[in-house]
Short mmCIF file of C-alpha atoms and ligand atoms in Angstrom, two decimals:
data_model
loop_
_atom_site.label_atom_id
_atom_site.label_comp_id
_atom_site.label_asym_id
_atom_site.label_seq_id
_atom_site.Cartn_x
_atom_site.Cartn_y
_atom_site.Cartn_z
CA UNK A 9 42.93 25.29 28.77
CA UNK A 10 40.98 27.64 30.99
CA UNK A 11 38.91 27.46 34.16
CA UNK A 12 35.48 28.78 33.28
CA UNK A 13 32.56 29.50 35.59
CA UNK A 14 29.26 29.56 33.70
CA UNK A 15 25.99 30.70 35.26
CA UNK A 16 22.62 29.93 33.68
CA UNK A 17 19.61 31.98 34.82
CA UNK A 18 16.08 30.70 35.32
CA UNK A 19 14.89 31.46 31.79
CA UNK A 20 17.80 29.42 30.36
CA UNK A 21 16.75 26.30 32.30
CA UNK A 22 12.98 26.83 32.23
CA UNK A 23 12.03 23.30 31.06
CA UNK A 24 13.50 19.90 30.15
CA UNK A 25 14.28 20.98 26.59
CA UNK A 26 16.17 24.06 27.82
CA UNK A 27 18.09 21.99 30.37
CA UNK A 28 19.21 19.63 27.58
CA UNK A 29 20.26 22.62 25.46
CA UNK A 30 22.34 24.01 28.33
CA UNK A 31 23.82 20.54 28.97
CA UNK A 32 25.07 20.47 25.36
CA UNK A 33 26.74 23.83 25.82
CA UNK A 34 28.44 22.74 29.03
CA UNK A 35 29.58 19.46 27.45
CA UNK A 36 31.06 21.38 24.50
CA UNK A 37 33.11 23.61 26.83
CA UNK A 38 34.31 20.53 28.71
CA UNK A 39 35.19 18.68 25.48
CA UNK A 40 37.12 21.74 24.31
CA UNK A 41 39.46 20.98 27.21
CA UNK A 42 38.34 23.50 29.82
CA UNK A 43 37.63 22.98 33.51
CA UNK A 44 33.98 23.92 33.88
CA UNK A 45 32.02 24.97 36.96
CA UNK A 46 28.34 25.68 36.34
CA UNK A 47 26.06 27.70 38.63
CA UNK A 48 22.33 27.32 38.03
CA UNK A 49 19.22 29.24 39.04
CA UNK A 50 15.85 27.65 39.72
CA UNK A 51 13.81 26.69 36.64
CA UNK A 52 11.79 29.56 35.11
CA UNK A 53 9.65 31.35 37.69
CA UNK A 54 10.02 28.59 40.33
CA UNK A 55 11.25 31.00 43.03
CA UNK A 56 8.24 33.31 42.55
CA UNK A 57 5.91 30.30 42.56
CA UNK A 58 7.41 29.02 45.83
CA UNK A 59 6.98 32.47 47.40
CA UNK A 60 3.33 32.55 46.25
CA UNK A 61 2.82 29.09 47.71
CA UNK A 62 4.25 30.13 51.09
CA UNK A 63 1.94 33.18 51.12
CA UNK A 64 -1.03 30.87 50.60
CA UNK A 65 -0.04 28.85 53.67
CA UNK A 66 0.66 31.80 55.98
CA UNK A 67 0.85 35.59 55.61
CA UNK A 68 4.10 35.69 57.65
CA UNK A 69 6.30 32.67 56.87
CA UNK A 70 9.21 32.19 59.32
CA UNK A 71 12.38 33.37 57.54
CA UNK A 72 14.33 30.20 58.30
CA UNK A 73 11.68 28.01 56.67
CA UNK A 74 11.35 30.43 53.75
CA UNK A 75 15.06 30.01 52.98
CA UNK A 76 14.84 26.22 53.18
CA UNK A 77 11.86 26.34 50.82
CA UNK A 78 13.54 28.63 48.26
CA UNK A 79 16.82 26.67 48.13
CA UNK A 80 14.77 23.72 46.88
CA UNK A 81 14.32 25.48 43.51
CA UNK A 82 18.03 25.42 42.70
CA UNK A 83 18.39 21.83 43.92
CA UNK A 84 15.92 20.71 41.29
CA UNK A 85 17.71 22.43 38.39
CA UNK A 86 21.24 21.45 39.51
CA UNK A 87 20.45 17.73 39.69
CA UNK A 88 18.49 17.70 36.42
CA UNK A 89 21.35 19.52 34.66
CA UNK A 90 23.91 17.05 36.05
CA UNK A 91 21.76 14.16 34.75
CA UNK A 92 21.41 15.77 31.31
CA UNK A 93 25.19 16.29 31.07
CA UNK A 94 25.79 12.72 32.17
CA UNK A 95 23.49 11.57 29.39
CA UNK A 96 25.86 13.22 26.89
CA UNK A 97 28.73 11.08 28.15
CA UNK A 98 30.40 13.78 30.28
CA UNK A 99 30.91 13.27 34.02
CA UNK A 100 29.06 15.85 36.13
CA UNK A 101 28.23 16.16 39.83
CA UNK A 102 25.89 18.64 41.48
CA UNK A 103 26.39 20.37 44.84
CA UNK A 104 24.25 22.53 47.10
CA UNK A 105 25.67 25.90 48.13
CA UNK A 106 26.63 24.37 51.48
CA UNK A 107 28.47 21.46 49.83
CA UNK A 108 30.24 23.88 47.51
CA UNK A 109 31.57 25.83 50.53
CA UNK A 110 29.53 29.03 50.17
CA UNK A 111 29.67 30.43 53.71
CA UNK A 112 27.36 33.32 54.61
CA UNK A 113 26.31 35.49 57.53
CA UNK A 114 23.04 34.78 59.35
CA UNK A 115 20.70 37.18 57.49
CA UNK A 116 17.98 34.92 56.10
CA UNK A 117 16.68 36.07 52.72
CA UNK A 118 19.56 38.50 52.14
CA UNK A 119 22.64 36.70 53.42
CA UNK A 120 26.10 37.99 52.49
CA UNK A 121 28.85 35.64 51.41
CA UNK A 122 31.68 35.86 53.96
CA UNK A 123 33.90 33.07 52.63
CA UNK A 124 34.07 30.46 49.89
CA UNK A 125 35.84 27.16 50.58
CA UNK A 126 35.32 25.15 47.40
CA UNK A 127 37.47 22.09 48.19
CA UNK A 128 34.85 19.66 46.87
CA UNK A 129 34.58 21.67 43.66
CA UNK A 130 38.37 21.57 43.20
CA UNK A 131 38.33 17.83 43.86
CA UNK A 132 35.57 17.31 41.31
CA UNK A 133 37.48 19.29 38.66
CA UNK A 134 40.66 17.35 39.44
CA UNK A 135 38.72 14.14 38.78
CA UNK A 136 37.85 15.47 35.33
CA UNK A 137 34.18 16.11 36.12
CA UNK A 138 32.04 19.16 35.57
CA UNK A 139 30.88 20.67 38.89
CA UNK A 140 27.33 22.02 39.04
CA UNK A 141 26.52 24.34 41.94
CA UNK A 142 23.11 25.53 43.15
CA UNK A 143 23.06 29.31 42.95
CA UNK A 144 21.57 31.81 45.43
CA UNK A 145 22.33 29.80 48.58
CA UNK A 146 24.91 29.18 51.25
CA UNK A 147 25.21 28.09 54.85
CA UNK A 148 25.58 30.01 58.10
CA UNK A 149 28.42 28.22 59.93
CA UNK A 150 27.15 29.20 63.40
CA UNK A 151 23.72 27.61 63.10
CA UNK A 152 24.48 25.26 60.19
CA UNK A 153 21.24 26.51 58.59
CA UNK A 154 20.92 27.20 54.88
CA UNK A 155 20.52 30.82 53.80
CA UNK A 156 19.58 32.58 50.57
CA UNK A 157 21.40 35.56 49.08
CA UNK A 158 18.44 37.69 47.96
CA UNK A 159 16.64 37.75 44.61
CA UNK A 160 18.94 37.31 41.62
CA UNK A 161 21.62 35.93 43.97
CA UNK A 162 22.86 33.18 41.63
CA UNK A 163 24.90 35.84 39.82
CA UNK A 164 26.72 36.46 43.13
CA UNK A 165 27.34 32.74 43.68
CA UNK A 166 28.94 32.55 40.23
CA UNK A 167 31.24 35.54 40.73
CA UNK A 168 32.19 34.46 44.26
CA UNK A 169 33.14 30.98 43.02
CA UNK A 170 35.03 32.48 40.07
CA UNK A 171 37.02 34.70 42.48
CA UNK A 172 37.77 31.88 44.89
CA UNK A 173 38.80 29.42 42.14
CA UNK A 174 40.72 32.19 40.30
CA UNK A 175 38.74 31.39 37.16
CA UNK A 176 39.76 32.96 33.87
CA UNK A 177 36.26 34.27 33.25
CA UNK A 178 32.78 34.23 34.73
CA UNK A 179 30.17 33.82 31.99
CA UNK A 180 26.63 34.88 32.91
CA UNK A 181 24.18 33.27 30.45
CA UNK A 182 20.76 34.87 30.24
CA UNK A 183 17.83 35.53 27.89
CA UNK A 184 19.28 38.60 26.09
CA UNK A 185 22.54 39.07 24.16
CA UNK A 186 24.31 41.12 26.84
CA UNK A 187 24.01 44.41 28.68
CA UNK A 188 22.07 46.91 26.56
CA UNK A 189 21.72 50.69 26.71
CA UNK A 190 18.23 50.03 28.18
CA UNK A 191 16.05 47.03 28.98
CA UNK A 192 15.26 45.50 25.55
CA UNK A 193 11.79 44.59 26.85
CA UNK A 194 11.01 48.33 26.97
CA UNK A 195 13.31 49.75 24.30
CA UNK A 196 13.41 47.31 21.36
CA UNK A 197 16.07 49.38 19.59
CA UNK A 198 18.40 49.42 22.59
CA UNK A 199 22.04 48.87 21.66
CA UNK A 200 24.26 46.11 23.03
CA UNK A 201 27.35 47.38 24.85
CA UNK A 202 30.58 45.57 23.93
CA UNK A 203 32.24 46.60 27.20
CA UNK A 204 31.14 48.37 30.34
CA UNK A 205 33.20 49.40 33.38
CA UNK A 206 32.51 48.07 36.88
CA UNK A 207 31.47 51.55 38.08
CA UNK A 208 28.91 52.01 35.31
CA UNK A 209 27.61 48.46 35.72
CA UNK A 210 27.29 49.05 39.48
CA UNK A 211 25.13 52.12 38.89
CA UNK A 212 23.07 50.32 36.21
CA UNK A 213 22.46 47.35 38.53
CA UNK A 214 21.72 49.58 41.54
CA UNK A 215 19.23 51.52 39.40
CA UNK A 216 17.17 48.49 38.38
CA UNK A 217 18.91 46.87 35.36
CA UNK A 218 18.41 43.36 36.69
CA UNK A 219 20.55 41.67 34.02
CA UNK A 220 23.23 41.51 36.77
CA UNK A 221 22.48 41.71 40.46
CA UNK A 222 24.24 44.58 42.30
CA UNK A 223 26.17 42.43 44.75
CA UNK A 224 27.76 40.32 42.04
CA UNK A 225 29.15 43.46 40.40
CA UNK A 226 30.50 44.70 43.76
CA UNK A 227 32.17 41.34 44.26
CA UNK A 228 33.58 41.27 40.72
CA UNK A 229 35.04 44.74 41.10
CA UNK A 230 36.63 43.94 44.46
CA UNK A 231 38.32 40.78 43.15
CA UNK A 232 38.82 41.92 39.55
CA UNK A 233 36.72 39.10 38.08
CA UNK A 234 35.89 39.79 34.41
CA UNK A 235 32.22 39.01 33.66
CA UNK A 236 30.98 38.09 30.19
CA UNK A 237 27.20 38.58 30.00
CA UNK A 238 25.75 36.69 27.02
CA UNK A 239 22.78 34.74 25.75
CA UNK A 240 22.39 31.00 26.35
CA UNK A 241 20.19 30.89 23.23
CA UNK A 242 22.89 32.01 20.74
CA UNK A 243 26.67 31.92 20.36
CA UNK A 244 26.96 35.72 19.95
CA UNK A 245 29.66 37.51 21.90
CA UNK A 246 28.01 39.45 24.70
CA UNK A 247 29.13 42.29 26.97
CA UNK A 248 32.39 42.28 28.91
CA UNK A 249 32.20 43.90 32.34
CA UNK A 250 35.77 44.86 33.17
CA UNK A 251 38.11 47.77 33.75
CA UNK A 252 40.79 46.25 31.50
CA UNK A 253 41.39 48.08 28.21
CA UNK A 254 40.30 46.16 25.08
CA UNK A 255 43.92 45.69 24.01
CA UNK A 256 47.29 46.36 25.64
CA UNK A 257 47.87 50.12 25.76
CA UNK A 258 44.68 50.89 23.87
CA UNK A 259 42.85 54.07 24.81
CA UNK A 260 39.19 53.86 23.96
CA UNK A 261 37.13 57.00 23.96
CA UNK A 262 34.45 56.68 26.62
CA UNK A 263 30.93 57.31 25.39
CA UNK A 264 29.32 59.94 27.63
CA UNK A 265 26.30 57.79 28.44
CA UNK A 266 26.35 54.02 29.11
CA UNK A 267 22.60 53.56 29.38
CA UNK A 268 19.19 54.24 30.89
CA UNK A 269 17.87 52.05 33.72
CA UNK A 270 14.41 51.90 35.21
CA UNK A 271 12.97 50.64 38.47
CA UNK A 272 9.38 50.02 39.44
CA UNK A 273 10.08 48.43 42.80
CA UNK A 274 10.14 51.57 44.96
CA UNK A 275 7.45 53.51 46.82
CA UNK A 276 7.33 57.02 48.23
CA UNK A 277 6.42 58.11 51.77
CA UNK A 278 5.67 61.78 52.41
CA UNK A 279 5.79 62.95 56.01
CA UNK A 280 3.42 65.92 56.02
CA UNK A 281 3.62 68.87 58.44
CA UNK A 282 7.01 68.28 60.06
CA UNK A 283 8.09 71.08 62.48
CA UNK A 284 10.98 72.84 60.66
CA UNK A 285 13.47 72.72 63.53
CA UNK A 286 16.87 71.02 63.84
CA UNK A 287 16.76 67.30 64.63
CA UNK A 288 13.44 66.35 63.05
CA UNK A 289 14.94 64.87 59.86
CA UNK A 290 17.42 62.95 62.00
CA UNK A 291 14.54 61.51 64.10
CA UNK A 292 12.52 60.51 61.03
CA UNK A 293 15.40 58.66 59.42
CA UNK A 294 16.51 57.08 62.72
CA UNK A 295 13.02 55.63 63.08
CA UNK A 296 13.01 54.34 59.50
CA UNK A 297 16.51 52.85 59.84
CA UNK A 298 15.48 51.28 63.15
CA UNK A 299 12.84 49.34 61.21
CA UNK A 300 15.62 47.90 59.01
CA UNK A 301 14.51 49.93 55.99
CA UNK A 302 17.02 51.31 53.45
CA UNK A 303 15.97 54.58 51.88
CA UNK A 304 16.95 55.90 48.46
CA UNK A 305 15.98 59.48 47.47
CA UNK A 306 15.01 62.30 49.85
CA UNK A 307 13.32 65.62 49.15
CA UNK A 308 12.45 68.31 51.71
CA UNK A 309 10.05 71.06 50.72
CA UNK A 310 10.62 74.71 51.56
CA UNK A 311 8.77 75.30 54.81
CA UNK A 312 5.70 77.47 54.86
CA UNK A 313 6.80 80.57 56.79
CA UNK A 314 3.45 81.17 58.49
CA UNK A 315 3.27 77.67 59.96
CA UNK A 316 6.94 76.73 60.35
CA UNK A 317 6.03 73.32 58.95
CA UNK A 318 7.61 71.40 56.08
CA UNK A 319 7.06 68.12 54.18
CA UNK A 320 9.75 65.47 53.77
CA UNK A 321 9.41 62.79 51.06
CA UNK A 322 11.62 59.77 50.60
CA UNK A 323 11.64 56.60 48.53
CA UNK A 324 12.13 53.06 49.81
CA UNK A 325 11.67 49.51 48.46
CA UNK A 326 7.89 48.95 48.14
CA UNK A 327 8.40 45.64 49.98
CA UNK A 328 9.45 47.70 53.04
CA UNK A 329 6.50 50.10 52.70
CA UNK A 330 4.44 48.55 55.51
CA UNK A 331 7.40 48.42 57.91
CA UNK A 332 8.41 52.05 57.20
CA UNK A 333 4.86 53.37 57.57
CA UNK A 334 4.22 51.42 60.77
CA UNK A 335 7.45 52.62 62.40
CA UNK A 336 6.73 56.28 61.59
CA UNK A 337 3.11 56.03 62.75
CA UNK A 338 4.28 54.59 66.07
CA UNK A 339 6.58 57.61 66.58
CA UNK A 340 4.14 60.27 65.30
CA UNK A 341 3.60 61.76 68.79
CA UNK A 342 7.30 62.37 69.51
CA UNK A 343 8.24 63.50 65.96
CA UNK A 344 5.12 65.67 65.82
CA UNK A 345 4.22 65.45 62.11
CA UNK A 346 0.64 65.89 60.88
CA UNK A 347 0.13 62.87 58.61
CA UNK A 348 1.73 60.31 56.25
CA UNK A 349 1.10 59.75 52.56
CA UNK A 350 2.07 56.48 50.92
CA UNK A 351 2.41 56.16 47.14
CA UNK A 352 3.52 52.99 45.39
CA UNK A 353 2.62 54.12 41.87
CA UNK A 354 5.99 55.73 41.20
CA UNK A 355 8.76 54.79 38.77
CA UNK A 356 12.43 55.73 38.73
CA UNK A 357 14.50 56.45 35.65
CA UNK A 358 18.30 56.69 35.86
CA UNK A 359 20.74 57.91 33.25
CA UNK A 360 24.23 56.48 33.75
CA UNK A 361 27.55 57.35 32.21
CA UNK A 362 31.10 57.96 33.42
CA UNK A 363 31.41 60.73 30.81
CA UNK A 364 28.84 62.97 32.47
CA UNK A 365 31.48 64.00 35.04
CA UNK A 366 33.27 66.00 32.38
CA UNK A 367 30.42 66.99 30.03
CA UNK A 368 28.14 69.87 30.97
CA UNK A 369 24.50 69.90 29.91
CA UNK A 370 23.56 66.28 30.57
CA UNK A 371 20.89 67.17 33.17
CA UNK A 372 19.51 69.95 30.97
CA UNK A 373 19.13 67.52 28.06
CA UNK A 374 17.50 64.89 30.29
CA UNK A 375 14.94 67.32 31.71
CA UNK A 376 14.20 68.75 28.24
CA UNK A 377 13.58 65.24 26.85
CA UNK A 378 11.13 64.51 29.67
CA UNK A 379 9.42 67.90 29.26
CA UNK A 380 9.02 67.34 25.50
CA UNK A 381 7.37 64.00 26.26
CA UNK A 382 5.03 65.74 28.75
CA UNK A 383 6.40 63.80 31.71
CA UNK A 384 6.43 65.40 35.16
CA UNK A 385 9.45 64.95 37.44
CA UNK A 386 8.64 64.41 41.13
CA UNK A 387 12.08 63.87 42.66
CA UNK A 388 15.69 64.12 41.52
CA UNK A 389 18.95 62.68 42.83
CA UNK A 390 22.44 62.45 41.41
CA UNK A 391 25.80 60.76 41.87
CA UNK A 392 29.00 61.54 40.00
CA UNK A 393 27.99 59.31 37.10
CA UNK A 394 24.18 59.06 37.47
CA UNK A 395 21.07 61.24 37.41
CA UNK A 396 17.82 59.68 38.68
CA UNK A 397 14.30 61.05 38.50
CA UNK A 398 11.01 59.82 39.92
CA UNK A 399 7.96 59.88 37.62
CA UNK A 400 4.47 58.35 37.69
CA UNK A 401 4.81 54.55 37.19
CA UNK A 402 2.52 54.57 34.16
CA UNK A 403 4.69 57.08 32.27
CA UNK A 404 7.99 55.34 33.07
CA UNK A 405 8.26 53.27 29.85
CA UNK A 406 7.58 56.33 27.72
CA UNK A 407 10.13 58.32 29.74
CA UNK A 408 12.81 55.65 29.20
CA UNK A 409 12.21 55.63 25.43
CA UNK A 410 12.23 59.43 25.20
CA UNK A 411 15.50 59.74 27.10
CA UNK A 412 17.09 56.86 25.16
CA UNK A 413 16.30 58.64 21.90
CA UNK A 414 17.35 62.09 23.16
CA UNK A 415 20.81 60.79 24.05
CA UNK A 416 21.14 59.15 20.63
CA UNK A 417 21.39 55.66 22.08
CA UNK A 418 18.89 54.10 19.63
CA UNK A 419 20.46 51.38 17.48
CA UNK A 420 20.20 51.64 13.72
CA UNK A 421 20.79 47.91 13.37
CA UNK A 422 18.51 44.96 14.14
CA UNK A 423 16.13 45.12 17.10
CA UNK A 424 17.35 43.61 20.36
CA UNK A 425 16.02 40.08 20.87
CA UNK A 426 14.55 38.76 24.10
CA UNK A 427 14.89 34.98 23.75
CA UNK A 428 12.96 33.79 26.79
CA UNK A 429 11.73 34.54 30.25
CA UNK A 430 8.48 36.10 31.36
CA UNK A 431 10.02 39.36 32.59
CA UNK A 432 8.66 38.57 36.08
P1 ADP B 18 18.21 35.45 34.47
O1 ADP B 18 16.97 34.62 34.67
O2 ADP B 18 19.08 34.93 33.38
O3 ADP B 18 18.95 35.74 35.73
P2 ADP B 18 17.11 38.14 34.59
O4 ADP B 18 15.65 38.19 34.29
O5 ADP B 18 17.53 38.24 36.01
O6 ADP B 18 17.70 36.83 33.89
O7 ADP B 18 17.91 39.27 33.77
C1 ADP B 18 17.75 39.38 32.38
C2 ADP B 18 16.73 40.47 32.06
O8 ADP B 18 17.24 41.73 32.50
C3 ADP B 18 16.46 40.68 30.59
O9 ADP B 18 15.49 39.78 30.10
C4 ADP B 18 15.99 42.14 30.54
O10 ADP B 18 14.58 42.23 30.49
C5 ADP B 18 16.45 42.72 31.88
N1 ADP B 18 17.25 43.95 31.71
C6 ADP B 18 17.03 45.11 32.38
N2 ADP B 18 17.88 46.05 32.00
C7 ADP B 18 18.70 45.50 31.08
C8 ADP B 18 19.82 45.99 30.33
N3 ADP B 18 20.27 47.24 30.46
N4 ADP B 18 20.42 45.14 29.46
C9 ADP B 18 19.99 43.86 29.33
N5 ADP B 18 18.93 43.35 30.01
C10 ADP B 18 18.29 44.15 30.89
N1 LIG B 19 16.20 31.76 41.82
C1 LIG B 19 16.57 32.98 42.50
C2 LIG B 19 15.65 34.12 42.09
O1 LIG B 19 14.74 33.91 41.29
C3 LIG B 19 18.01 33.36 42.30
C4 LIG B 19 18.40 33.69 40.88
O2 LIG B 19 17.69 33.33 39.95
O3 LIG B 19 19.46 34.29 40.70
O4 LIG B 19 15.79 35.21 42.57
MG1 MG B 20 19.04 37.34 37.21
#
């Protein structure tokens, strides 16, 4: 008998029929003798719809109210799922994040979990019931207000509960069969990975592969929680995210490349005509950081000798575009740049693989694949196990497919299946 944490994403509980299908799965695990804790997301695109609704009421919703609004989505799915499980003759009780003991800091909309005290969940399991927990939410103990963990945060709830309960595994059920070498919505012949290391999964998630949210992978690595990403629509084995070898003492040869990720959520700001003297870059990025904006890539042009001026470009989340631009404009007189250019029609492609540390020629092959496809590279950045490039947004899909093929990642077997979801 094991303690299993299962998480079902929005596309797996999109309507009543899906909720009943998930309930059957949960009941089967319970009847097989396991202790089962289930974390659920809001139904389908509920969270997006609630955000749209708030925008219709006011352009600037107060963050506290926004979090109260968004936590409602998961309360609907958790109670409906508990009812559906009950209907199958299995005891089940649902809990909000607060009731489940998910304690966070005070940052509305992007709260971090600081502690998990799941005594009510333990009690429920001890009584022989299934415990259902609303994902993506917690409580700030200072104000007693509910908080949300940021988009995709139910994955983090699941891993945090699995760590705290010392679960045997955390199963993340979604609308594809696991983690693939690229998003199957863009590359139909992407290949499913049987295993992937925490480091590679971290880079994939940080680079836009939203099948797992970045924070949940950070959490899993810190506490050594094995994650099994799989489909709620089939019984296929999915992808194991772990650093454990497949079998005791087994040495598996690492493929050089784990996959290709893409991200359309960033924008680029170019600060034009910056005096090329020490301290200007520091000022620019102090101002941007002061506005609470995280930046990603940075490129500085060679300065034009005659003018002593240079351009500095950087990327940031498009949702922070207005804040970043406003902060820089306010400080234009003291920084002394000529103008700002804002571009939100960019895309980012990232190639990830632990093997690139020890294999020369990976960048050369990446750039050649993009050149052959006629795709221009605007910015480049690297880590030990990742190379990222910025392209035009409308050539990103083509770029991903070209790179996937160039690195021989295309599957020769059946096409990857996307079972549900709207891709929103
Ligand atoms: P859920 O609602 O279950 O949380 P998400 O939409 O957050 O599901 O994540 C699943 C989606 O992630 C898939 O439908 C797929 O389009 C996307 N995705 C992006 N990159 C990958 C990848 N490398 N492997 C698998 N899925 C990916
Ligand atoms: N419902 C939330 C979202 O759509 C959390 C999640 O699904 O993980 O972002
Ligand atoms: Mg998700």
